Short mmCIF file of C-alpha atoms in Angstrom, two decimals:
data_model
loop_
_atom_site.label_atom_id
_atom_site.label_comp_id
_atom_site.label_asym_id
_atom_site.label_seq_id
_atom_site.Cartn_x
_atom_site.Cartn_y
_atom_site.Cartn_z
CA VAL A 1 -64.49 -38.69 -5.07
CA LEU A 2 -62.82 -42.03 -4.35
CA GLN A 3 -62.69 -41.36 -0.60
CA SER A 4 -66.40 -40.53 -0.53
CA SER A 5 -67.28 -43.92 -2.08
CA ASN A 6 -68.03 -46.59 0.52
CA SER A 7 -67.00 -49.37 -1.83
CA LEU A 8 -63.77 -47.85 -3.16
CA LYS A 9 -62.46 -45.92 -0.15
CA ALA A 10 -60.68 -48.82 1.59
CA SER A 11 -59.03 -50.22 -1.55
CA TYR A 12 -58.03 -46.73 -2.70
CA GLU A 13 -56.37 -45.91 0.63
CA ASP A 14 -54.62 -49.30 0.71
CA TRP A 15 -53.30 -48.67 -2.81
CA LEU A 16 -51.94 -45.25 -1.81
CA LEU A 17 -50.33 -46.72 1.31
CA SER A 18 -48.69 -49.55 -0.61
CA TYR A 19 -46.98 -47.10 -2.95
CA GLY A 20 -46.16 -44.49 -0.31
CA LEU A 21 -48.47 -41.91 -1.88
CA SER A 22 -50.43 -39.18 -0.15
CA VAL A 23 -53.01 -37.13 -2.07
CA SER A 24 -54.88 -34.02 -0.95
CA PRO A 25 -56.28 -30.98 -2.78
CA PHE A 26 -53.50 -29.33 -4.86
CA HIS A 27 -50.89 -31.49 -3.13
CA MET A 28 -49.46 -34.94 -3.78
CA ARG A 29 -46.39 -36.54 -2.22
CA TRP A 30 -44.48 -39.81 -2.49
CA GLN A 31 -42.33 -41.24 0.28
CA THR A 32 -40.05 -44.26 0.05
CA ALA A 33 -37.42 -46.14 2.03
CA LEU A 34 -35.60 -47.25 -1.16
CA PHE A 35 -32.82 -44.71 -0.63
CA ASN A 36 -32.33 -45.30 3.08
CA ARG A 37 -29.28 -47.51 2.60
CA GLN A 38 -27.69 -44.89 0.37
CA PHE A 39 -28.37 -42.15 2.92
CA TYR A 40 -26.82 -44.27 5.69
CA ASN A 41 -23.75 -44.90 3.53
CA TRP A 42 -23.37 -41.16 3.00
CA GLY A 43 -23.92 -40.39 6.70
CA ARG A 44 -21.24 -42.84 7.79
CA TRP A 45 -18.66 -41.87 5.17
CA LYS A 46 -15.53 -40.23 6.67
CA PRO A 47 -17.05 -39.18 10.04
CA LYS A 48 -14.32 -36.61 10.81
CA PHE A 49 -14.78 -34.91 7.44
CA LEU A 50 -18.58 -34.85 7.82
CA TYR A 51 -18.20 -33.42 11.34
CA LEU A 52 -16.08 -30.59 9.97
CA TRP A 53 -18.33 -30.17 6.93
CA PHE A 54 -21.53 -29.78 8.93
CA SER A 55 -19.85 -27.70 11.64
CA ILE A 56 -18.90 -25.18 8.90
CA GLY A 57 -22.49 -25.42 7.69
CA MET A 58 -23.72 -24.68 11.24
CA VAL A 59 -21.64 -21.49 11.39
CA PHE A 60 -22.84 -20.51 7.94
CA GLY A 61 -26.49 -21.15 8.87
CA ILE A 62 -26.26 -18.97 11.99
CA VAL A 63 -24.59 -16.14 10.08
CA ALA A 64 -27.17 -16.53 7.30
CA MET A 65 -29.99 -16.26 9.85
CA PHE A 66 -28.77 -12.83 11.04
CA GLY A 67 -27.80 -11.81 7.51
CA SER A 68 -31.21 -12.63 6.08
CA VAL A 69 -32.87 -10.41 8.69
CA ILE A 70 -30.54 -7.52 7.81
CA LEU A 71 -31.19 -8.06 4.10
CA LEU A 72 -34.97 -8.13 4.53
CA GLY A 73 -34.83 -5.08 6.81
CA LYS A 74 -32.89 -3.06 4.26
CA THR A 75 -35.15 -4.22 1.45
CA LEU A 76 -38.27 -3.26 3.37
CA MET A 77 -36.91 0.22 4.08
CA GLN A 78 -35.94 0.59 0.43
CA THR A 79 -39.39 -0.48 -0.71
CA LEU A 80 -41.14 1.96 1.61
CA THR A 81 -38.83 4.76 0.43
CA GLN A 82 -39.68 4.02 -3.20
CA MET A 83 -43.40 3.96 -2.43
CA LEU A 84 -43.09 7.49 -1.05
CA THR A 85 -40.86 8.70 -3.89
CA GLU A 86 -42.39 9.83 -7.14
CA ALA A 87 -39.30 9.18 -9.29
CA PRO A 88 -37.33 6.26 -7.79
CA LYS A 89 -33.86 5.63 -9.10
CA ALA A 90 -33.52 2.91 -11.70
CA GLN A 91 -30.67 1.28 -9.82
CA ASN A 92 -32.74 0.88 -6.66
CA ASP A 93 -35.64 -0.45 -8.69
CA ARG A 94 -33.41 -3.14 -10.16
CA MET A 95 -32.19 -4.10 -6.71
CA LEU A 96 -35.77 -4.37 -5.49
CA GLN A 97 -36.73 -6.63 -8.37
CA VAL A 98 -33.75 -8.89 -7.66
CA VAL A 99 -34.74 -9.28 -3.99
CA VAL A 100 -38.41 -9.81 -4.86
CA SER A 101 -37.36 -12.40 -7.45
CA ILE A 102 -35.41 -14.26 -4.75
CA LEU A 103 -38.37 -14.06 -2.38
CA SER A 104 -40.87 -15.32 -4.91
CA SER A 105 -38.56 -18.03 -6.22
CA SER A 106 -38.00 -19.39 -2.74
CA LEU A 107 -41.62 -19.24 -1.69
CA CYS A 108 -42.51 -21.30 -4.74
CA LEU A 109 -40.37 -24.08 -3.25
CA ARG A 110 -42.28 -24.23 0.04
CA ALA A 111 -45.52 -26.19 0.01
CA GLY A 112 -48.32 -24.02 1.25
CA ASN A 113 -46.41 -20.80 0.61
CA LEU A 114 -47.06 -20.33 -3.10
CA MET A 115 -46.74 -16.68 -4.11
CA GLY A 116 -45.54 -14.88 -7.17
CA CYS A 117 -44.37 -17.68 -9.54
CA VAL A 118 -46.97 -18.11 -12.26
CA PRO A 119 -45.82 -20.13 -15.29
CA GLY A 120 -46.74 -18.45 -18.51
CA VAL A 121 -47.52 -15.13 -16.76
CA ASN A 122 -44.34 -13.81 -15.12
CA LEU A 123 -42.31 -16.85 -16.06
CA PRO A 124 -41.73 -17.50 -19.80
CA VAL A 125 -43.14 -20.81 -21.02
CA SER A 126 -39.85 -21.53 -22.77
CA GLN A 127 -38.09 -21.44 -19.40
CA LEU A 128 -40.37 -23.87 -17.54
CA THR A 129 -38.08 -26.87 -17.97
CA TYR A 130 -35.13 -25.00 -16.46
CA PHE A 131 -37.30 -23.56 -13.68
CA PHE A 132 -38.89 -26.80 -12.50
CA SER A 133 -35.67 -28.81 -12.90
CA ALA A 134 -33.73 -26.26 -10.83
CA ILE A 135 -36.47 -26.22 -8.19
CA LEU A 136 -36.41 -30.01 -7.88
CA ILE A 137 -32.61 -30.29 -7.77
CA SER A 138 -32.32 -27.45 -5.25
CA GLY A 139 -34.97 -29.05 -3.04
CA VAL A 140 -33.37 -32.50 -3.27
CA ILE A 141 -29.90 -31.17 -2.39
CA HIS A 142 -31.43 -29.23 0.51
CA GLU A 143 -33.10 -32.32 1.96
CA VAL A 144 -30.07 -34.55 1.33
CA GLY A 145 -28.14 -32.15 3.54
CA HIS A 146 -30.68 -32.56 6.37
CA GLY A 147 -30.78 -36.34 5.95
CA VAL A 148 -27.02 -36.97 5.89
CA ALA A 149 -26.45 -34.61 8.82
CA ALA A 150 -29.17 -36.38 10.82
CA ILE A 151 -27.58 -39.80 10.25
CA ARG A 152 -24.20 -38.33 11.18
CA GLU A 153 -25.71 -37.23 14.51
CA GLN A 154 -27.28 -40.69 15.14
CA VAL A 155 -30.88 -39.63 14.38
CA ARG A 156 -32.99 -42.35 12.81
CA PHE A 157 -33.79 -41.75 9.15
CA ASN A 158 -37.25 -42.98 8.13
CA GLY A 159 -37.38 -42.08 4.47
CA PHE A 160 -37.05 -39.64 1.59
CA GLY A 161 -39.84 -38.23 -0.56
CA ILE A 162 -40.88 -35.87 -3.34
CA PHE A 163 -43.98 -33.73 -3.41
CA ILE A 164 -45.86 -31.63 -6.00
CA PHE A 165 -47.81 -28.59 -4.73
CA ILE A 166 -50.09 -27.45 -7.54
CA VAL A 167 -47.37 -27.66 -10.23
CA TYR A 168 -44.27 -26.94 -8.11
CA PRO A 169 -42.03 -29.89 -7.19
CA GLY A 170 -40.05 -30.26 -3.98
CA ALA A 171 -38.46 -32.83 -1.65
CA PHE A 172 -38.51 -33.79 2.03
CA VAL A 173 -36.93 -36.21 4.51
CA ASP A 174 -38.71 -38.01 7.35
CA LEU A 175 -36.67 -38.09 10.58
CA PHE A 176 -37.54 -39.74 13.90
CA THR A 177 -38.70 -36.75 15.99
CA THR A 178 -37.92 -38.34 19.36
CA HIS A 179 -34.25 -38.87 18.45
CA LEU A 180 -34.08 -35.32 17.11
CA GLN A 181 -35.33 -33.90 20.39
CA LEU A 182 -32.92 -35.93 22.55
CA ILE A 183 -29.67 -34.76 20.94
CA SER A 184 -27.87 -31.59 22.06
CA PRO A 185 -28.74 -28.13 20.62
CA ILE A 186 -25.36 -28.04 18.80
CA GLN A 187 -26.13 -31.34 17.08
CA GLN A 188 -29.58 -30.03 16.19
CA LEU A 189 -27.99 -26.92 14.68
CA ARG A 190 -25.79 -29.06 12.43
CA ILE A 191 -28.89 -30.82 11.14
CA PHE A 192 -31.11 -27.77 10.75
CA CYS A 193 -28.38 -25.69 9.10
CA ALA A 194 -27.37 -28.46 6.68
CA GLY A 195 -30.12 -27.66 4.14
CA VAL A 196 -29.19 -23.98 3.93
CA TRP A 197 -25.51 -24.90 3.77
CA HIS A 198 -25.99 -27.41 0.93
CA ASN A 199 -28.02 -24.90 -1.05
CA PHE A 200 -25.25 -22.36 -0.67
CA VAL A 201 -22.65 -24.90 -1.82
CA LEU A 202 -24.85 -25.86 -4.81
CA GLY A 203 -25.13 -22.19 -5.76
CA VAL A 204 -21.37 -21.69 -5.48
CA ALA A 205 -20.68 -24.82 -7.53
CA SER A 206 -23.12 -23.67 -10.25
CA PHE A 207 -21.43 -20.27 -10.27
CA MET A 208 -18.02 -21.89 -10.69
CA VAL A 209 -19.29 -24.00 -13.61
CA LEU A 210 -20.76 -20.86 -15.17
CA PHE A 211 -17.53 -18.92 -14.63
CA LEU A 212 -15.29 -21.73 -15.97
CA LEU A 213 -17.62 -22.70 -18.82
CA PRO A 214 -15.38 -21.18 -21.57
CA ALA A 215 -12.47 -23.31 -20.28
CA ILE A 216 -14.65 -26.41 -19.89
CA LEU A 217 -16.03 -26.15 -23.42
CA PHE A 218 -12.77 -24.90 -24.98
CA PRO A 219 -12.06 -28.15 -26.92
CA PHE A 220 -15.45 -27.83 -28.64
CA TYR A 221 -16.33 -24.11 -28.64
CA TYR A 222 -14.29 -20.91 -28.84
CA THR A 223 -15.21 -17.50 -27.46
CA GLY A 224 -14.15 -13.87 -27.79
CA VAL A 225 -14.90 -13.53 -31.52
CA GLY A 226 -18.44 -12.19 -31.42
CA ALA A 227 -22.01 -13.08 -30.42
CA LEU A 228 -23.60 -16.03 -32.23
CA VAL A 229 -27.31 -15.69 -33.11
CA THR A 230 -29.21 -18.72 -31.73
CA GLU A 231 -32.78 -17.53 -32.22
CA VAL A 232 -34.69 -14.65 -33.82
CA ALA A 233 -38.32 -14.21 -32.77
CA GLU A 234 -40.86 -14.33 -35.59
CA ASP A 235 -42.15 -10.84 -34.73
CA SER A 236 -38.67 -9.41 -34.29
CA PRO A 237 -37.71 -6.31 -36.27
CA ALA A 238 -34.45 -8.13 -36.99
CA ASN A 239 -36.34 -10.84 -38.90
CA GLY A 240 -36.25 -10.46 -42.67
CA PRO A 241 -34.17 -11.00 -45.81
CA ARG A 242 -31.60 -8.41 -44.71
CA GLY A 243 -31.90 -9.11 -41.00
CA LEU A 244 -30.23 -11.64 -38.71
CA PHE A 245 -30.35 -15.41 -39.09
CA VAL A 246 -29.55 -18.29 -36.78
CA GLY A 247 -25.83 -18.99 -37.04
CA ASP A 248 -24.82 -15.41 -37.87
CA LEU A 249 -21.86 -14.01 -35.91
CA VAL A 250 -22.40 -10.38 -34.81
CA THR A 251 -19.11 -8.48 -34.56
CA ASN A 252 -20.14 -4.80 -34.29
CA ILE A 253 -23.06 -2.57 -33.35
CA GLN A 254 -22.43 0.93 -34.67
CA ASP A 255 -18.80 1.59 -33.67
CA CYS A 256 -19.06 -0.72 -30.64
CA PRO A 257 -17.12 -4.02 -31.05
CA ILE A 258 -18.86 -7.25 -29.97
CA TYR A 259 -16.88 -10.10 -28.45
CA SER A 260 -19.59 -11.71 -26.32
CA VAL A 261 -23.27 -11.52 -25.35
CA GLU A 262 -22.31 -9.20 -22.47
CA ASP A 263 -20.83 -6.76 -25.05
CA TRP A 264 -24.04 -6.98 -27.10
CA ASN A 265 -26.20 -6.05 -24.08
CA SER A 266 -23.76 -3.32 -22.97
CA CYS A 267 -23.55 -1.74 -26.39
CA LEU A 268 -27.33 -1.71 -26.83
CA GLY A 269 -27.66 -0.16 -23.36
CA ASP A 270 -25.21 2.59 -24.26
CA ILE A 271 -26.99 3.25 -27.57
CA SER A 272 -30.37 3.62 -25.82
CA GLU A 273 -28.94 5.99 -23.17
CA LYS A 274 -26.85 8.19 -25.50
CA SER A 275 -28.04 10.38 -28.35
CA GLN A 276 -28.17 9.10 -31.92
CA VAL A 277 -24.77 9.00 -33.63
CA GLY A 278 -24.25 10.56 -37.06
CA TYR A 279 -22.40 9.48 -40.19
CA CYS A 280 -19.79 11.36 -42.24
CA VAL A 281 -21.02 12.17 -45.74
CA SER A 282 -19.12 14.30 -48.24
CA ALA A 283 -20.78 17.44 -49.56
CA ALA A 284 -20.80 16.03 -53.09
CA THR A 285 -22.45 12.78 -52.01
CA LEU A 286 -24.98 14.68 -49.93
CA GLN A 287 -25.92 16.83 -52.91
CA GLN A 288 -26.16 13.79 -55.15
CA LEU A 289 -28.33 11.68 -52.87
CA SER A 290 -30.66 14.25 -51.39
CA PHE A 291 -33.85 15.38 -53.04
CA PRO A 292 -36.38 18.11 -52.18
CA ALA A 293 -38.88 17.14 -49.51
CA ARG A 294 -41.45 18.85 -47.32
CA VAL A 295 -40.31 19.28 -43.70
CA TYR A 296 -42.76 19.02 -40.84
CA ARG A 297 -42.54 18.47 -37.09
CA ARG A 298 -43.86 15.48 -35.26
CA LEU A 299 -45.86 15.73 -32.06
CA ASP A 300 -42.75 15.13 -29.96
CA GLY A 301 -40.89 18.03 -31.64
CA THR A 302 -38.66 15.97 -33.93
CA VAL A 303 -38.53 16.67 -37.67
CA GLU A 304 -39.61 14.42 -40.53
CA CYS A 305 -38.74 15.16 -44.15
CA CYS A 306 -39.39 11.85 -45.93
CA SER A 307 -42.56 10.22 -47.19
CA ASN A 308 -44.26 8.01 -44.60
CA ASN A 309 -44.47 5.27 -47.22
CA SER A 310 -40.72 5.07 -47.75
CA LEU A 311 -39.03 1.88 -46.53
CA THR A 312 -35.50 2.85 -47.55
CA ASP A 313 -35.19 6.59 -46.96
CA ILE A 314 -34.66 8.36 -43.64
CA CYS A 315 -34.69 12.02 -42.76
CA PHE A 316 -31.20 13.24 -41.73
CA SER A 317 -30.31 16.53 -40.07
CA TYR A 318 -26.98 18.33 -40.41
CA SER A 319 -25.37 21.73 -40.07
CA ASN A 320 -23.30 23.56 -42.67
CA ASN A 321 -21.98 26.11 -40.16
CA LEU A 322 -24.20 28.79 -41.73
CA ASP A 323 -27.72 27.54 -41.01
CA SER A 324 -28.35 25.99 -37.63
CA ASN A 325 -30.22 22.91 -38.90
CA LEU A 326 -30.75 21.52 -42.39
CA TYR A 327 -32.66 18.40 -43.31
CA ALA A 328 -32.32 15.97 -46.16
CA CYS A 329 -34.19 12.80 -47.08
CA LEU A 330 -31.49 10.26 -47.93
CA PRO A 331 -31.34 6.52 -48.73
CA ALA A 332 -30.19 5.09 -45.41
CA ARG A 333 -28.02 2.23 -46.66
CA LYS A 334 -26.06 4.36 -49.13
CA VAL A 335 -25.38 6.94 -46.44
CA ILE A 336 -24.29 4.50 -43.76
CA GLU A 337 -22.26 1.98 -45.75
CA ALA A 338 -18.57 2.73 -45.64
CA SER A 339 -19.27 5.85 -43.59
CA LYS A 340 -17.45 6.90 -40.44
CA VAL A 341 -19.44 7.39 -37.22
CA CYS A 342 -19.41 10.94 -35.97
CA ARG A 343 -20.88 13.40 -33.47
CA THR A 344 -19.98 16.75 -35.07
CA ASN A 345 -18.67 18.02 -38.40
CA MET A 346 -15.19 18.23 -36.89
CA ASP A 347 -15.13 14.41 -36.75
CA CYS A 348 -15.50 14.28 -40.52
CA GLN A 349 -12.73 16.67 -41.63
CA LYS A 350 -10.22 14.52 -43.51
CA ASP A 351 -8.07 14.99 -46.61
CA PHE A 352 -9.56 18.49 -47.06
CA VAL A 353 -12.77 17.00 -48.51
CA PRO A 354 -15.80 19.00 -47.38
CA SER A 355 -17.96 16.61 -45.31
CA PHE A 356 -20.90 16.86 -42.96
CA CYS A 357 -21.99 14.78 -39.97
CA VAL A 358 -25.57 13.81 -40.84
CA THR A 359 -27.71 12.46 -37.99
CA PRO A 360 -30.98 10.51 -38.42
CA SER A 361 -33.93 12.62 -37.33
CA LEU A 362 -36.01 10.04 -35.50
CA GLU A 363 -38.66 10.02 -32.81
CA ASN A 364 -37.65 9.96 -29.16
CA GLN A 365 -35.96 6.72 -28.04
CA THR A 366 -35.88 5.46 -31.65
CA ARG A 367 -32.44 4.73 -33.06
CA LEU A 368 -30.93 3.85 -36.41
CA ILE A 369 -28.51 1.02 -35.59
CA ARG A 370 -26.01 -0.70 -37.93
CA VAL A 371 -25.26 -4.32 -37.03
CA LYS A 372 -22.30 -6.02 -38.65
CA HIS A 373 -22.53 -9.79 -39.15
CA PRO A 374 -20.00 -10.70 -41.87
CA PRO A 375 -19.93 -12.00 -44.51
CA HIS A 376 -23.56 -10.80 -44.84
CA ILE A 377 -24.55 -7.24 -45.65
CA ASP A 378 -24.96 -5.02 -42.60
CA MET A 379 -28.37 -5.05 -40.97
CA LEU A 380 -29.96 -1.62 -40.50
CA PHE A 381 -32.40 -1.49 -37.61
CA VAL A 382 -34.79 1.37 -36.87
CA GLY A 383 -36.55 1.22 -33.52
CA HIS A 384 -35.97 1.03 -29.78
CA PRO A 385 -32.67 -0.76 -28.98
CA MET A 386 -34.38 -2.89 -26.30
CA HIS A 387 -36.67 -4.41 -28.97
CA LEU A 388 -33.58 -5.76 -30.64
CA GLN A 389 -32.25 -7.06 -27.34
CA TYR A 390 -35.45 -8.84 -26.32
CA THR A 391 -36.22 -10.51 -29.65
CA VAL A 392 -32.76 -11.79 -30.61
CA SER A 393 -31.08 -14.59 -28.58
CA LEU A 394 -27.33 -14.92 -28.78
CA SER A 395 -24.48 -17.01 -27.39
CA SER A 396 -20.84 -16.21 -26.72
CA PHE A 397 -19.82 -19.75 -27.77
CA VAL A 398 -19.03 -20.56 -31.41
CA PRO A 399 -18.79 -24.29 -32.34
CA ARG A 400 -15.43 -25.45 -33.67
CA GLN A 401 -17.22 -28.09 -35.78
CA ASN A 402 -20.43 -27.82 -37.75
CA PHE A 403 -21.99 -30.89 -36.13
CA LEU A 404 -21.81 -29.32 -32.66
CA SER A 405 -25.03 -27.80 -31.30
CA ILE A 406 -25.13 -24.04 -30.95
CA ASP A 407 -27.74 -24.42 -28.18
CA LEU A 408 -25.75 -26.65 -25.76
CA PRO A 409 -23.70 -23.84 -24.15
CA VAL A 410 -26.89 -21.74 -23.83
CA VAL A 411 -28.67 -24.62 -22.12
CA ILE A 412 -25.80 -25.08 -19.63
CA GLU A 413 -25.55 -21.33 -18.98
CA THR A 414 -29.27 -20.92 -18.45
CA PHE A 415 -29.55 -23.96 -16.19
CA CYS A 416 -26.60 -22.78 -14.08
CA LYS A 417 -28.20 -19.36 -13.68
CA TYR A 418 -31.48 -20.91 -12.54
CA LEU A 419 -29.63 -23.13 -10.07
CA ILE A 420 -27.75 -20.11 -8.68
CA SER A 421 -30.96 -18.11 -8.35
CA LEU A 422 -33.26 -20.79 -6.90
CA SER A 423 -30.71 -22.55 -4.72
CA GLY A 424 -29.58 -19.19 -3.42
CA ALA A 425 -33.21 -18.27 -2.79
CA LEU A 426 -33.70 -21.39 -0.68
CA ALA A 427 -30.54 -20.62 1.30
CA VAL A 428 -31.60 -17.01 1.98
CA ILE A 429 -35.26 -17.54 2.82
CA ASN A 430 -34.91 -20.75 4.81
CA ALA A 431 -32.44 -18.98 7.12
CA VAL A 432 -35.03 -16.31 8.04
CA PRO A 433 -36.33 -16.85 11.62
CA CYS A 434 -39.89 -17.43 10.45
CA PHE A 435 -42.57 -19.96 11.31
CA ALA A 436 -42.52 -23.16 9.23
CA LEU A 437 -39.07 -22.42 7.75
CA ASP A 438 -35.71 -23.90 8.74
CA GLY A 439 -34.95 -20.59 10.43
CA GLN A 440 -37.51 -21.44 13.13
CA TRP A 441 -35.62 -24.55 14.21
CA ILE A 442 -32.22 -22.91 13.73
CA LEU A 443 -33.31 -20.07 16.03
CA ASN A 444 -34.76 -22.38 18.71
CA SER A 445 -31.62 -24.52 18.78
CA PHE A 446 -29.40 -21.44 18.78
CA LEU A 447 -31.26 -19.98 21.77
CA GLU A 448 -31.02 -23.27 23.64
CA ALA A 449 -27.28 -23.40 22.99
CA THR A 450 -26.53 -19.82 23.99
CA LEU A 451 -29.19 -18.66 26.49
CA SER A 452 -29.63 -21.74 28.69
CA SER A 453 -27.25 -20.30 31.31
CA LEU A 454 -28.66 -16.75 31.11
CA ILE A 455 -32.35 -17.62 30.99
CA VAL A 456 -32.78 -20.68 33.13
CA GLU A 457 -36.52 -21.23 32.58
CA LYS A 458 -37.21 -23.06 29.30
CA GLN A 459 -40.59 -21.34 28.99
CA ASN A 460 -38.89 -17.93 29.03
CA ARG A 461 -36.45 -19.02 26.32
CA GLU A 462 -39.38 -20.26 24.24
CA LEU A 463 -41.12 -16.91 24.76
CA VAL A 464 -38.04 -15.05 23.48
CA GLY A 465 -37.93 -17.36 20.47
CA PHE A 466 -41.66 -16.88 19.79
CA VAL A 467 -41.31 -13.09 19.81
CA ILE A 468 -38.34 -13.22 17.42
CA LEU A 469 -40.17 -15.65 15.12
CA LEU A 470 -43.21 -13.42 15.11
CA ALA A 471 -41.09 -10.43 14.11
CA GLY A 472 -39.21 -12.41 11.46
CA SER A 473 -42.46 -13.72 9.98
CA ALA A 474 -43.93 -10.22 9.88
CA LEU A 475 -40.75 -8.89 8.23
CA LEU A 476 -40.82 -11.57 5.54
CA ALA A 477 -44.55 -11.12 4.91
CA ALA A 478 -44.17 -7.34 4.65
CA ASN A 479 -41.28 -7.68 2.18
CA VAL A 480 -43.21 -10.07 -0.02
CA ALA A 481 -46.45 -8.09 0.03
CA LEU A 482 -44.93 -4.65 -0.58
CA GLY A 483 -42.35 -5.98 -3.03
CA PHE A 484 -44.95 -7.67 -5.23
CA TRP A 485 -47.16 -4.60 -5.06
CA MET A 486 -44.30 -2.35 -6.22
CA VAL A 487 -43.22 -4.62 -9.08
CA THR A 488 -46.73 -5.35 -10.38
CA ALA A 489 -47.78 -1.71 -10.01
CA ARG A 490 -44.92 -0.59 -12.24
#
């Protein structure tokens, strides 16, 4: 609107130019020379160390270029196999989603290549701060690598900038193209590989922080004692007067001990995969608690023997070694409390007291789960174990003092995971020999450095590079298109 106005166009463009701003549909960027002195200081710091540093980065970038092609090739074959298979394996499906996540995360970082990252749709709104912060930091570190390497190789540095494409932030550096073209292919490789290399280093550093976090926070938080509840969703089945509360320390799920969040997830996974466990109840107690009830079968074949209106009673099945299956409607808490977990009646034979292993008769995939969080009374959960996993947030870190935040370790953990994912995504995708990515310039410089003696004509070398870039671009596009189709279709 402003550019279409004859009276405002000139002043508007002058204002943008004075502040280093550039605005176009869905895209805005800011460039400045304020940081040039700092970049030059970095580029001239310990020349021998920087030479070694970026030489290692060059080797890494070349290996990553070939490795990314192999990864995308395997992923494409795996995706096509799953498309032609009616019942794909769960393990392969998880691998596919990981690769597609890396692809979509990285493409979000490239202006003009926005695919797959939709805040509030496939990205939780609560995670937006982590997501955008990790994108910006990963992009800045990537471009700092290019800028410092360029100054180290005597290429003029014009400026540094930040852009926003729709809602996705990123960074860029402005280098003098003529200088860049005059240096040797090996020097160019050090510059072009520096971004990928710095993203890899950032991912490794974030992983080390994540791995060493218990030791780093040891003076303030201790671990290995349970999983601390940090949030319970309002619509969670665990929400209620006898449910879980923020600050509770979960120590057991059924007979599975909990020492960390990983144990919590692992135990819930085992519970969902295995059949429902039973509980040892003496014959006298069983006779005392049970009462006559009508037995009927549900549509899925399971048996119900309690009133649908009951909030405390559950239908249990057991065997007395005479009849194959007997059913009794019992008060769940009285049966479970102080009871031993069992699979068969043989697990309950102790002190010559006649006992039975009674098992909740529930619908498919539904489980009765006992969660211990002392000193509170045990929580009894009836439902799918994954509902409990998705609606309850926990932390492995327990504050040593009451004034310490229970959320700080979670924030650090989550941010490190986003940095690992997004910085790793930039490293993987930018290494692909594809048009408009770093891999294009890495490939061209690599061919100039290795094929100049074999293919004398520069045009022929450029033709070889064009064919490889075309294949790499097609490979990346096919992975993204088929990967997104598979994930969204499921």
